[in-house]
Coordinates of C-alpha atoms in Angstrom, one line a residue:
Chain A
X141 CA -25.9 -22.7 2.7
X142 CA -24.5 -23.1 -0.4
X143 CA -25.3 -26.2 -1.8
X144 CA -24.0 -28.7 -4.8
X145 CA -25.3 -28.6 -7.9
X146 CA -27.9 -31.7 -10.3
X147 CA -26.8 -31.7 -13.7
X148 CA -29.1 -29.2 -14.6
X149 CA -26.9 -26.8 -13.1
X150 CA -25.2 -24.4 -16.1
X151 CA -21.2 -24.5 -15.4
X152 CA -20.2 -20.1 -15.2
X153 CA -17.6 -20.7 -18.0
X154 CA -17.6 -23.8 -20.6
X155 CA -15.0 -26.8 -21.2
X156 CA -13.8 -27.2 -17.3
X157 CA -16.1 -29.7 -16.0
X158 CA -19.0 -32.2 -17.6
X159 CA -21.5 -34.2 -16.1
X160 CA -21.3 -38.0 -16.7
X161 CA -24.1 -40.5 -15.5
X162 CA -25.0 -38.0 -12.7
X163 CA -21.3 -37.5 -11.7
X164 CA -18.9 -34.5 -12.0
X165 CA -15.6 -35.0 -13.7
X166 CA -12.8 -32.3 -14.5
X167 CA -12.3 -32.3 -18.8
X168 CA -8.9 -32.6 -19.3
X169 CA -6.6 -33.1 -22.2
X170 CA -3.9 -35.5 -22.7
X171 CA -0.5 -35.1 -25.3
X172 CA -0.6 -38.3 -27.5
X173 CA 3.6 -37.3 -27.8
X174 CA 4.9 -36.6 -24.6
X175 CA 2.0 -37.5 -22.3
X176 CA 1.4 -34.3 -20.1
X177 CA -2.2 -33.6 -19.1
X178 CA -3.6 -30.6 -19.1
X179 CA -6.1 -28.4 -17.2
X180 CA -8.1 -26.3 -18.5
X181 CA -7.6 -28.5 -21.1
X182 CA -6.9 -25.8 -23.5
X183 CA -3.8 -24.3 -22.1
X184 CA -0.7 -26.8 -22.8
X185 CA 2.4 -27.1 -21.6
X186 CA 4.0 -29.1 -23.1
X187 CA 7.3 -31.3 -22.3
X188 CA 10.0 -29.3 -24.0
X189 CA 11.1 -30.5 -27.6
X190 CA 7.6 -32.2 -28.0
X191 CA 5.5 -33.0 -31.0
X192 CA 2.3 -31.9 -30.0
X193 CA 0.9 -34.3 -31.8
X194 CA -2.3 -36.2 -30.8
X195 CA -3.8 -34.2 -28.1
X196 CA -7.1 -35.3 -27.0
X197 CA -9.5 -34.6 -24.9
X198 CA -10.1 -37.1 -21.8
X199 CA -12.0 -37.0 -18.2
X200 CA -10.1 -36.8 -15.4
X201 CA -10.6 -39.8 -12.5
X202 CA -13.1 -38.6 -10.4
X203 CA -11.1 -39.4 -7.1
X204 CA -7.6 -38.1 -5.6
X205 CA -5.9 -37.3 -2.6
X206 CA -5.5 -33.6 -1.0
X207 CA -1.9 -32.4 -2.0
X208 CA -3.0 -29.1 -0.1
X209 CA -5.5 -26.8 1.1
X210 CA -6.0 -23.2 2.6
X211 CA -9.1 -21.7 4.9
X212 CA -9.9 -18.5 3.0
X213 CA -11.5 -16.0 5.4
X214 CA -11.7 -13.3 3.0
X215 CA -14.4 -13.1 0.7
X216 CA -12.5 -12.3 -2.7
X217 CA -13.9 -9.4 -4.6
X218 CA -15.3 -9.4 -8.3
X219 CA -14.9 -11.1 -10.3
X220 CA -16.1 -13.8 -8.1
X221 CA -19.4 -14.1 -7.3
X222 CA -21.8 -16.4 -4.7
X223 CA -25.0 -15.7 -3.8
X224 CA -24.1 -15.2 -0.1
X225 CA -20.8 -15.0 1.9
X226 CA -19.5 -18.6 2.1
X227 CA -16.3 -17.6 4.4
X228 CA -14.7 -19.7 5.3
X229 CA -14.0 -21.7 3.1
X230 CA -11.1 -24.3 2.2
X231 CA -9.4 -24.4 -1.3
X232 CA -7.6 -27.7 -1.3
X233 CA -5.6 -28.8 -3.8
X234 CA -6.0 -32.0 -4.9
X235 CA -3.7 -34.6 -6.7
X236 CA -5.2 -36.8 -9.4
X237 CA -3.6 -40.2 -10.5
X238 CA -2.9 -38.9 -14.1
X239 CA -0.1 -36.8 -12.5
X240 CA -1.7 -33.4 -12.5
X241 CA -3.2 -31.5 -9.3
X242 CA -6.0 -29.0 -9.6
X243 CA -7.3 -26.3 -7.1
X244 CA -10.7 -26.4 -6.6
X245 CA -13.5 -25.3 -3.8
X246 CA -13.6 -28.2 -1.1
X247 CA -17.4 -28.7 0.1
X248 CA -18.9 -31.4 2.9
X249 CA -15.4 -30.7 4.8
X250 CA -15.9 -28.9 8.5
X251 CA -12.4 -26.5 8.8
X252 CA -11.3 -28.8 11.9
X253 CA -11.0 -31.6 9.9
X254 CA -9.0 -30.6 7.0
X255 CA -5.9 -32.4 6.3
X256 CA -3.0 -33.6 3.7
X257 CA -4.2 -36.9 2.2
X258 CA -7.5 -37.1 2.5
X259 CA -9.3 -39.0 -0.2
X260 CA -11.1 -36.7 -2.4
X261 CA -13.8 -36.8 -5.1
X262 CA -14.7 -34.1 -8.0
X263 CA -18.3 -32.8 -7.6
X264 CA -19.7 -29.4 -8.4
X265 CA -21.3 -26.5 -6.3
X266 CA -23.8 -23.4 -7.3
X267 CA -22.3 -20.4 -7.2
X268 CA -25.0 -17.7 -7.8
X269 CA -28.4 -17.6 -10.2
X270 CA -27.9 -15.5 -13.3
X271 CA -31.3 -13.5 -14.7
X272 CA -33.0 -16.4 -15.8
X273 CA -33.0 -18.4 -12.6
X274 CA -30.9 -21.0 -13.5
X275 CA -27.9 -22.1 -10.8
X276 CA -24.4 -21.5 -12.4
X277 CA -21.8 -23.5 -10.9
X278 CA -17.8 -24.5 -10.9
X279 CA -16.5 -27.7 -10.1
X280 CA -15.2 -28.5 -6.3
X281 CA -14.1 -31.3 -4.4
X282 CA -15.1 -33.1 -1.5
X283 CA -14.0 -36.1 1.0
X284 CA -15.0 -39.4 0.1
X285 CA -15.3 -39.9 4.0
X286 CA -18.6 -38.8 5.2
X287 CA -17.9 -36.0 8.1
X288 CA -20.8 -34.4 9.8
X289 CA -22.2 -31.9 7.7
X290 CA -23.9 -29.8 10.2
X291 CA -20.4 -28.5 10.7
X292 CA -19.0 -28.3 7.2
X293 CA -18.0 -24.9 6.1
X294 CA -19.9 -25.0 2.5
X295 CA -22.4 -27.9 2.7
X296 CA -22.9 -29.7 -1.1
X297 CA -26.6 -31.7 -2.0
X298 CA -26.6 -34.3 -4.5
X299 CA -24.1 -34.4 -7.3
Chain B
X4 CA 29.9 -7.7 -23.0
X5 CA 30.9 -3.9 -21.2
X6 CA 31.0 -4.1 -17.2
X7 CA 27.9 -1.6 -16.4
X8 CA 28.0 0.7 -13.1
X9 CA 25.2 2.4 -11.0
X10 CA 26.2 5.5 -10.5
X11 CA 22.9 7.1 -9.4
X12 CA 19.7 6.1 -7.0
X13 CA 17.1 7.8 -6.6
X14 CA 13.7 6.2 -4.9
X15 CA 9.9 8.2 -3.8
X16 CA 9.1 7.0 -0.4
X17 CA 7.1 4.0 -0.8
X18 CA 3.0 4.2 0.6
X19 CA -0.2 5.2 -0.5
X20 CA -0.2 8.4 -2.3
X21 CA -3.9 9.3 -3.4
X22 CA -3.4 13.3 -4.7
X23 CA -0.1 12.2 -6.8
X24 CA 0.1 10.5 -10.1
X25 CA 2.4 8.0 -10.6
X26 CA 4.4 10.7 -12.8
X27 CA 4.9 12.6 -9.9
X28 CA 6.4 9.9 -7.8
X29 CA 8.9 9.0 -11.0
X30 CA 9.9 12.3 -11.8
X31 CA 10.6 12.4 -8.2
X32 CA 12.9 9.6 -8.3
X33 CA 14.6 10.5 -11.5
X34 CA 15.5 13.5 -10.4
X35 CA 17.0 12.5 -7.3
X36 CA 18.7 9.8 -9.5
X37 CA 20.4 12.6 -11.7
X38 CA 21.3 14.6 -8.8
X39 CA 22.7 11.6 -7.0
X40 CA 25.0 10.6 -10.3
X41 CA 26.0 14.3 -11.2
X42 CA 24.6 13.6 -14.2
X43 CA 22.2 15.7 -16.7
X44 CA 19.3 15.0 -18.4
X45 CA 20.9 15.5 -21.8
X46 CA 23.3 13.1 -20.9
X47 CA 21.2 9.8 -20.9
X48 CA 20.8 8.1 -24.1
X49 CA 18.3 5.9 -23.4
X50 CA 15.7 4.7 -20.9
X51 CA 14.2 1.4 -19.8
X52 CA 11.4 1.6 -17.8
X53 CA 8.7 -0.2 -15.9
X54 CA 5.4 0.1 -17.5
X55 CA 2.4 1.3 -15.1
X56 CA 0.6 -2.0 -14.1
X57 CA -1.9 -0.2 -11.6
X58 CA -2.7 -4.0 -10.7
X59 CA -2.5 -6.9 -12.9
X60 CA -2.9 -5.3 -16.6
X61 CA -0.3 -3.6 -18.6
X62 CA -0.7 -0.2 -18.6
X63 CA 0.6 3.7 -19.5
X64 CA 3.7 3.6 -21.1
X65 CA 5.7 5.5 -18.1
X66 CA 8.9 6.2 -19.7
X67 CA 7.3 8.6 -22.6
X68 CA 5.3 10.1 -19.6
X69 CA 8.3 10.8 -17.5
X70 CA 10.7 12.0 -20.2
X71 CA 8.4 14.5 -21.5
X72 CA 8.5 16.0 -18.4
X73 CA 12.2 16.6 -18.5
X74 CA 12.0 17.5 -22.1
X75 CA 12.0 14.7 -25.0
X76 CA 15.4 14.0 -26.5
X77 CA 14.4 11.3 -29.1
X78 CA 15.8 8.6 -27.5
X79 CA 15.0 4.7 -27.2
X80 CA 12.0 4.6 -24.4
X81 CA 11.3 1.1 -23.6
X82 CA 8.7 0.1 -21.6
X83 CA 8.8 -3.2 -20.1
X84 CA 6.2 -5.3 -18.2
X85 CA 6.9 -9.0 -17.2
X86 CA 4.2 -8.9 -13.9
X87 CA 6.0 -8.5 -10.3
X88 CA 9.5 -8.9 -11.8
X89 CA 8.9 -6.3 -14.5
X90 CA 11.7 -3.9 -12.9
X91 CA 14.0 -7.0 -13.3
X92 CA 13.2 -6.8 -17.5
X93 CA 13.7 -3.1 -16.8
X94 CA 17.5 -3.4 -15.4
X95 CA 17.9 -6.5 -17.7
X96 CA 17.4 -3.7 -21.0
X97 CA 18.9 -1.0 -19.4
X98 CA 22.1 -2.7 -18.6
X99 CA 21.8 -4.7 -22.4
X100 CA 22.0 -1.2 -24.0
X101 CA 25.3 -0.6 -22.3
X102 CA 26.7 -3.8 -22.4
X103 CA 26.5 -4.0 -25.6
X104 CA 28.3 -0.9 -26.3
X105 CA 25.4 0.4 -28.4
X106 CA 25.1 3.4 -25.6
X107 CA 27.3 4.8 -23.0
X108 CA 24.6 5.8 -20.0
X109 CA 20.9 4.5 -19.6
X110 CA 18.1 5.5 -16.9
X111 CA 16.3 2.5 -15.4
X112 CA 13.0 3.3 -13.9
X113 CA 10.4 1.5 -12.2
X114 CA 7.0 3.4 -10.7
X115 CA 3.4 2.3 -9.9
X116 CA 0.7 2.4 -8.2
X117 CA -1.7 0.3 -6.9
X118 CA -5.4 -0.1 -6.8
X119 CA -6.8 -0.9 -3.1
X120 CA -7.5 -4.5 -2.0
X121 CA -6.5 -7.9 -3.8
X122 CA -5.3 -7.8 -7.3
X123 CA -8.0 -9.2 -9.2
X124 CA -8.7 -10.1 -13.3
X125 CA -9.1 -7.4 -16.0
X126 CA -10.4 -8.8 -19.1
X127 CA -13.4 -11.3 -19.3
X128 CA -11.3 -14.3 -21.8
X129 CA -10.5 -17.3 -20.0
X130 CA -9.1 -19.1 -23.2
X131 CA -6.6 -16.6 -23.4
X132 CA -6.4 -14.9 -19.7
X133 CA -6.2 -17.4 -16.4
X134 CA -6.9 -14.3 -14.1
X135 CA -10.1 -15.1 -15.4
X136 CA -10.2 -18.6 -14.5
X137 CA -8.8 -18.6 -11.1
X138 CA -11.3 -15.3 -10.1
X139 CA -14.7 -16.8 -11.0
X140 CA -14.4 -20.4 -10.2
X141 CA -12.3 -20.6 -7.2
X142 CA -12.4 -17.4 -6.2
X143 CA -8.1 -17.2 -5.9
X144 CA -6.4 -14.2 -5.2
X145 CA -2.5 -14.1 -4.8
X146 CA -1.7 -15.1 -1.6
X147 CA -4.2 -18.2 -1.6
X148 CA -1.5 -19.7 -3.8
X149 CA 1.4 -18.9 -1.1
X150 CA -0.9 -20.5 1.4
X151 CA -1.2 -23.6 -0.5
X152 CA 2.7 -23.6 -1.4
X153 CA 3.4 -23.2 2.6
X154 CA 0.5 -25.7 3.5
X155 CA 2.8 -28.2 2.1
X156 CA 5.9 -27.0 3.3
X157 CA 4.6 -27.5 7.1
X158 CA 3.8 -30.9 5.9
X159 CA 7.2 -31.1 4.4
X160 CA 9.7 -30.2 7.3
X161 CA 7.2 -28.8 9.9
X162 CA 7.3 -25.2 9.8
X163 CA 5.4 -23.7 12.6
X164 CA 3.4 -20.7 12.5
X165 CA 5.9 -19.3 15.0
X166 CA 7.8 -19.6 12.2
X167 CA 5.9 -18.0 10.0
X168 CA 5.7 -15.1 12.6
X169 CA 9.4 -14.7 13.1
X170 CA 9.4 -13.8 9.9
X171 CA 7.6 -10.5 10.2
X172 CA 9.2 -9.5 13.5
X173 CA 12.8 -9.6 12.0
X174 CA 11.3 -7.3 8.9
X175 CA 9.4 -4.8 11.2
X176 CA 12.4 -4.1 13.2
X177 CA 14.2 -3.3 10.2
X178 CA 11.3 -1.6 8.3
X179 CA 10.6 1.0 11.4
X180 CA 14.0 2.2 10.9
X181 CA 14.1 2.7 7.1
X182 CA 12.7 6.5 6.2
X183 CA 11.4 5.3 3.2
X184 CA 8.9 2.2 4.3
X185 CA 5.2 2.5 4.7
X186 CA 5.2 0.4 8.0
X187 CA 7.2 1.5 11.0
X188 CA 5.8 -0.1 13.5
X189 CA 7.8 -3.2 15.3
X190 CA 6.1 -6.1 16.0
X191 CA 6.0 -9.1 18.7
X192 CA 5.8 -12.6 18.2
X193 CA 2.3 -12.3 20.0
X194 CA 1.2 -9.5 18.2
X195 CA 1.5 -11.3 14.7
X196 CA 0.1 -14.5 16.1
X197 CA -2.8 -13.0 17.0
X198 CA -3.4 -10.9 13.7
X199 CA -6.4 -12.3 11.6
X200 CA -6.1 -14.9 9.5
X201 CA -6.3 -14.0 6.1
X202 CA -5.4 -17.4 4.1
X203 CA -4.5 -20.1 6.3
X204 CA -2.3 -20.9 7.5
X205 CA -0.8 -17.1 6.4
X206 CA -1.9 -14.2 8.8
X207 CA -2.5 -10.5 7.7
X208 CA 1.0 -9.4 9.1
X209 CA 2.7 -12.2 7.1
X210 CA 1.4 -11.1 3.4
X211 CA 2.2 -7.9 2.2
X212 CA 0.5 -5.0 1.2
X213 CA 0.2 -3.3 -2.0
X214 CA 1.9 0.2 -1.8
X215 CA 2.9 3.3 -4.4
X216 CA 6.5 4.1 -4.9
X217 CA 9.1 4.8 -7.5
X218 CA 12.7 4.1 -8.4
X219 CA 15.3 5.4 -10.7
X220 CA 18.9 3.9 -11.4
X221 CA 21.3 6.0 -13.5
X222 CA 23.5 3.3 -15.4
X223 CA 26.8 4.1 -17.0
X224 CA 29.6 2.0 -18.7
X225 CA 32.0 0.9 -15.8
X226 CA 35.4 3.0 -17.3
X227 CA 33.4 6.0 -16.9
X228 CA 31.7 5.5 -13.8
X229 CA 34.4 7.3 -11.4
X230 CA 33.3 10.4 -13.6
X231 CA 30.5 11.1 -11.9
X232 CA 30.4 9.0 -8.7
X233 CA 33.1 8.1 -6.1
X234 CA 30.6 5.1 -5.2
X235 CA 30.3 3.3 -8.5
X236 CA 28.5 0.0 -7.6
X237 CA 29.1 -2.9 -10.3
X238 CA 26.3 -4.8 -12.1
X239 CA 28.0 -8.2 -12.0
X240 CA 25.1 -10.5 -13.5
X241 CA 21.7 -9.3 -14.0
X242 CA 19.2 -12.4 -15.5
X243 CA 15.6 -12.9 -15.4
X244 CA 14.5 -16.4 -15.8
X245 CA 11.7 -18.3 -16.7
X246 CA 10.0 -21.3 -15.2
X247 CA 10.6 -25.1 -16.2
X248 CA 8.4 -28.1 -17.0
X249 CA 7.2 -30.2 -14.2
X250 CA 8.3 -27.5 -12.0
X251 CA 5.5 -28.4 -9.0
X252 CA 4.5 -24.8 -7.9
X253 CA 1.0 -23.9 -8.3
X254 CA 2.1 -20.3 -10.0
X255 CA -0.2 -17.5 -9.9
X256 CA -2.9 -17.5 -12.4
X257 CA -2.6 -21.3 -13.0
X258 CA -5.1 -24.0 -11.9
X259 CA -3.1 -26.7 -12.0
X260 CA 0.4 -28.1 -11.6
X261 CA 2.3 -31.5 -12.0
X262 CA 1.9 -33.8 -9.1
X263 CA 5.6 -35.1 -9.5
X264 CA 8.4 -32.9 -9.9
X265 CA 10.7 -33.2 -12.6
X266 CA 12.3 -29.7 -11.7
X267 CA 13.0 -27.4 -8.9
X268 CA 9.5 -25.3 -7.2
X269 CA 10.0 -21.9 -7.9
X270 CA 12.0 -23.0 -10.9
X271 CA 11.8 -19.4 -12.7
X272 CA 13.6 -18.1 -9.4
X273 CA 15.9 -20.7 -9.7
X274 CA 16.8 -20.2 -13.3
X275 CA 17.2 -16.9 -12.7
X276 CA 19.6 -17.0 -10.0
X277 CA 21.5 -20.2 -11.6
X278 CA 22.4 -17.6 -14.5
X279 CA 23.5 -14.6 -12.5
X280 CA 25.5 -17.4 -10.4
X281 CA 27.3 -17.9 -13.5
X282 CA 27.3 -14.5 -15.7
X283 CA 29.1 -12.6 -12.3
X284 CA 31.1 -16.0 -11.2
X285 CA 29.9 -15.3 -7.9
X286 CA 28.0 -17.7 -5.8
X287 CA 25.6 -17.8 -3.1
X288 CA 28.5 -18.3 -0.3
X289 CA 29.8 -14.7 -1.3
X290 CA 26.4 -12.6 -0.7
X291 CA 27.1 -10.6 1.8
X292 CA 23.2 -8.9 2.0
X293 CA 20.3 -9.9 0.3
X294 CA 17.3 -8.6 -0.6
X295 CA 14.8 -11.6 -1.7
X296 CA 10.8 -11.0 -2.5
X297 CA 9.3 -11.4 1.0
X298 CA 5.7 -11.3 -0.6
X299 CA 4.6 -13.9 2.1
X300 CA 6.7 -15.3 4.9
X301 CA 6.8 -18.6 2.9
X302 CA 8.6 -16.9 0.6
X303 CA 11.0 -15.7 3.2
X304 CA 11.8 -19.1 3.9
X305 CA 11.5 -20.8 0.8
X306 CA 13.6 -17.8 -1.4
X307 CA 17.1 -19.1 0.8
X308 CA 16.5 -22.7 -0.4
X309 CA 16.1 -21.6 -4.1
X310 CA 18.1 -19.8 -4.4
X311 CA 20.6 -22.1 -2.5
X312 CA 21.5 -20.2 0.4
X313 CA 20.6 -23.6 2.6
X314 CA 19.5 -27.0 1.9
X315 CA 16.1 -27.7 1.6
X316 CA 14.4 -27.4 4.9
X317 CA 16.8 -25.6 6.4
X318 CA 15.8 -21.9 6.5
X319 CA 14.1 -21.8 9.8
X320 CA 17.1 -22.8 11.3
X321 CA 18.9 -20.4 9.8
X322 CA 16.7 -17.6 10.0
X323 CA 16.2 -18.9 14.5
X324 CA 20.0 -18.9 14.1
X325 CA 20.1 -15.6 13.3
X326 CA 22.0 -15.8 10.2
X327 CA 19.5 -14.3 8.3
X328 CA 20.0 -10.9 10.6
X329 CA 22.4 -7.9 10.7
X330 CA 25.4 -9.5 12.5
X331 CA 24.7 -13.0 10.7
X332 CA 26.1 -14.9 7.8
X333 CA 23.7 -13.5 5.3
X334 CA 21.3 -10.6 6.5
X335 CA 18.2 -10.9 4.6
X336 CA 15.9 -7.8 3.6
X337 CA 17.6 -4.9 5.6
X338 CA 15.6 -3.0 3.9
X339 CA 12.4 -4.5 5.9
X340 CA 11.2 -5.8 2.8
X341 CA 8.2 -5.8 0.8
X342 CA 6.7 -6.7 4.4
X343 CA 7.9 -3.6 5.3
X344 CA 7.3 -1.1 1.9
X345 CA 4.5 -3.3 0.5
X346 CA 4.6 -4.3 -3.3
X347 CA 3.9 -1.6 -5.9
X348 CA 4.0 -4.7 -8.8
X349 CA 6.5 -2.1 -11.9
X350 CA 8.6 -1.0 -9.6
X351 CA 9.6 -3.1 -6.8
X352 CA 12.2 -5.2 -8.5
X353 CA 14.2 -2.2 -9.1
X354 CA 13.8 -0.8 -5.6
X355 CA 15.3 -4.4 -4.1
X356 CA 18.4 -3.1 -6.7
X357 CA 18.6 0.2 -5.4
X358 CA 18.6 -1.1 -1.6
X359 CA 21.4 -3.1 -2.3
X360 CA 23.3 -1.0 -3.9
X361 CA 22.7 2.0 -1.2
X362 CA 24.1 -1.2 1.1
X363 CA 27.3 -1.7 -1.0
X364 CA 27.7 2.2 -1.1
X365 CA 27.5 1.8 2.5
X366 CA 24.2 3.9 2.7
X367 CA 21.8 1.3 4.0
X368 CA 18.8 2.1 6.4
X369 CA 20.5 -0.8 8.5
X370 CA 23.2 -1.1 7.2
X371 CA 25.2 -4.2 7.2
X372 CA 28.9 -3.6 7.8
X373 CA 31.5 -3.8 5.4
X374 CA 28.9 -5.6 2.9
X375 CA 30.7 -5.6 -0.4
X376 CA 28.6 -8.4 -2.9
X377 CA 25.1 -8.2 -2.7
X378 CA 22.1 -9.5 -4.5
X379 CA 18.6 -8.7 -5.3
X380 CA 16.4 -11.8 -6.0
X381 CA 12.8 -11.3 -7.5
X382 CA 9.6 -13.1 -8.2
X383 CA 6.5 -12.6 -10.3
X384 CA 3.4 -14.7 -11.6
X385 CA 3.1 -17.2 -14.2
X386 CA 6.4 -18.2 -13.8
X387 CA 8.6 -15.0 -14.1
X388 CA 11.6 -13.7 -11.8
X389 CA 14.8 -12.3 -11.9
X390 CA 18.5 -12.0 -10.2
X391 CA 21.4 -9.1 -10.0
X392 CA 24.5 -9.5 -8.6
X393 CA 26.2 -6.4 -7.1
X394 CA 29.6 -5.5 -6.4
X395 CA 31.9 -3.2 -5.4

């Protein structure tokens, strides 16, 4: 089982997700000038003939709704990396109210009950340990809808 | 601008070739290319080629490779690499050169080779490579993002995995007959129904592989084409194009996209197309055979919309129509497609070029009668792609 992540979980690469009063949000960044958010937040794109003026860093919301998903069944190769085979797995992705949709892991979900619109929150899952023990981990998403977790594909703990 | 012909093809069969060298596939098809046109070496006065990608980073600079081999001249090499559209960069230079007027004949070549399994990240820089990004915290290789485009286009207008399956058993019936595919066998609607899923809802006979192969195209200003060839084929509009804000595909590489869309998906592959409508003044109505990038059966499907073959929605009727067949309004991938030859990433945009022009010459593997305007429609990550418009 592959399981969610406390904040004492180390995110694999820095400035994509934050913990906030025990919950996970996504660290965006918003134009000041024409209003675009971005994630990560550094990589911007920009409305054309923009300013680029006043770009600052914000937290996604925490909920959205599944725009889309997919059942991987292949375990991708390096440079990806979990501590066992977690295939398979969904990737949804989901749609935020800012106006921007991000892919992400979906956890808590069983395969059977996957679908377009589901309400979703941001949370976080361990991928692997590194050499010192500690769990490094990536941001996912799961339903705000309790399903029975016996029969989810990745199950999360505690966020 | 000068009208540019092809007057030479010249294409290695495509598949996996593990005791050659990628220089030994595109002296291959140079040679043939030269042959084909009548042409010498000595004659070409400059080169565009397709760099070596060997999958994902940009590589050995081919042309300098390829040349030497035929004995160095001194003139302009270029090596171009815009990911799975690079060969469309390659014909864009190529055809510039002449154009312009600033030379008289140019070689286009595009030859790879790919590493086994999924294309994954090279480098280890997220702030400044989103391979890296997409690999380690989602785990995302290419087709994941074609499943999540045709997730929502089953949800849009209700394509069925039938569908999705057509798709493949139109392509293997062409790509069994083609002497230069990697897959020949012909497939049933059950067969690729019942192949694994890989990234659902996409099965593992509706992605494509990765493949080896190489491709030359002799180009020649149009005045002088009927001095080598009695088949000269027309370069009407060649474009590449690039993608558009709050265009609301989730491109390769990218972990995001805007929610609401404030341009056309696939908007590189629309810009691209848009501009070749325009630079040949032909439109969609007058392709008579087109090659499009069948990486995934959603793009099957989706390429027709975009590039404004149908309405939105529309291509599964047209493809259960048969329209999109040999005998139809607009066959689609005679060829057999990259379903059928599998992608090798430098080189494939030229092959689709060279099929279509084979068609026009009236050469094709399956070959569509009378076909006398045809176009070769490509697509690569991040936002990249690129049109031609032949004619003869």
């Amino acid at each position: 089982m592959v399981s969610g992540s406390q904040g004492s979980a180390v995110p694999w690469l820095p400035d994509l997700f934050t913990w906030k009063d025990g919950k996970v949000y996504l660290e965006s960044a918003r134009c000041g000038s024409c209003g675009t958010y971005f994630f990560p937040r550094y990589h911007h794109q920009h409305r054309p003939g923009c300013k680029r003026e006043g770009v600052e860093n914000v937290l996604l919301s925490r909920e959205g709704k599944l725009a889309s998903y997919t059942i991987e069944y292949y375990m991708p190769p390096p440079p990806f990396k979990t501590t066992k085979d977690i295939t398979p797995y969904i990737i949804g992705l989901v749609e935020f109210p800012e106006g921007i949709q991000v892919a992400g892991i979906v956890i808590d979900l069983p395969l059977d009950k996957v679908k377009i619109g589901l309400r979703m929150e941001t949370t976080s899952m361990v991928l692997h340990q590194n050499e010192k023990g500690e769990d490094i981990a990536t941001w996912a998403f799961r339903p705000i809808e309790n399903f029975e977790k016996e029969t989810a594909s990745i199950r999360g703990g505690q966020t | 601008m000068r009208e540019v012909a092809i007057i030479g093809i010249g294409i290695h069969p495509w598949g996996k070739f593990d005791d050659k060298t990628f220089i030994n596939l595109g002296v291959y098809a140079v040679d043939q290319a030269l042959k084909d046109a009548s042409i010498g070496w000595t004659e070409i006065e400059t080169i565009s080629s397709s760099i070596l990608i060997y999958g994902g980073s940009a590589g050995h600079i081919s042309g300098q490779y390829i040349a030497g081999v035929f004995g160095e001249t001194g003139i302009p090499i270029s090596n171009q690499w815009n990911a799975c559209a690079t060969g469309s960069s390659t014909l864009r230079t190529a055809h510039l050169a002449i154009a312009s007027g600033q030379v008289d004949t140019a070689l286009a070549i595009g030859v790879d080779m790919s590493p086994k399994g999924f294309l994954t990240a090279k480098s280890d820089n997220p702030y400044q490579d989103r391979d890296v990004l997409r690999w380690r915290m989602v785990g995302m290789p290419n087709p994941v993002y074609w499943a999540l485009e045709c997730r929502k286009r089953m949800e849009k207008y209700g394509t069925t995995e039938k569908d999705l399956a057509q798709v493949k058993v139109i392509l293997s019936r062409y790509g069994a007959n083609h002497p230069d595919s990697r897959f020949k066998k012909v497939y049933t609607l059950d067969e690729v129904l019942n192949s694994k899923m890989v990234v659902d809802p996409l099965r593992l006979y509706e992605i494509c592989a990765t493949s080896d192969g190489a491709v030359a195209l002799v180009l020649c200003e149009a005045n002088k084409a009927r001095q080598y060839t009695s088949k000269p084929v027309i370069i009407a509009g060649t474009a590449i194009g690039s993608a558009m804000y709050g265009d609301p595909t989730m491109r390769i590489s990218a972990l995001s996209a805007p929610a609401k869309a404030e341009a056309p998906l696939l908007s590189e592959s629309y810009s691209a197309s848009r501009q070749a409508y325009k630079m040949s003044g032909i439109g969609p109505e007058d392709i008579q055979v087109l090659e499009l990038p069948d990486n995934s059966s959603w793009h099957y499907l989706q390429y027709l919309e975009t590039c404004g073959f149908c309405g939105e929605g529309e291509a599964e009727k047209m493809m259960w129509d048969g329209d999109t067949q040999i005998g139809g309004r607009l066959p689609v991938c005679p060829s057999g497609g990259f379903s059928s030859f599998g992608e090798a990433i430098g080189a494939q945009a030229v092959w689709q070029v060279a099929e279509v022009a084979k068609q026009l010459r009236g050469q094709g593997a399956n070959q569509v009668p009378n076909a006398k305007v045809g176009m070769a429609q490509t697509y690569g990550l991040m936002g990249n792609s690129g049109t031609t418009i032949l004619k003869v």
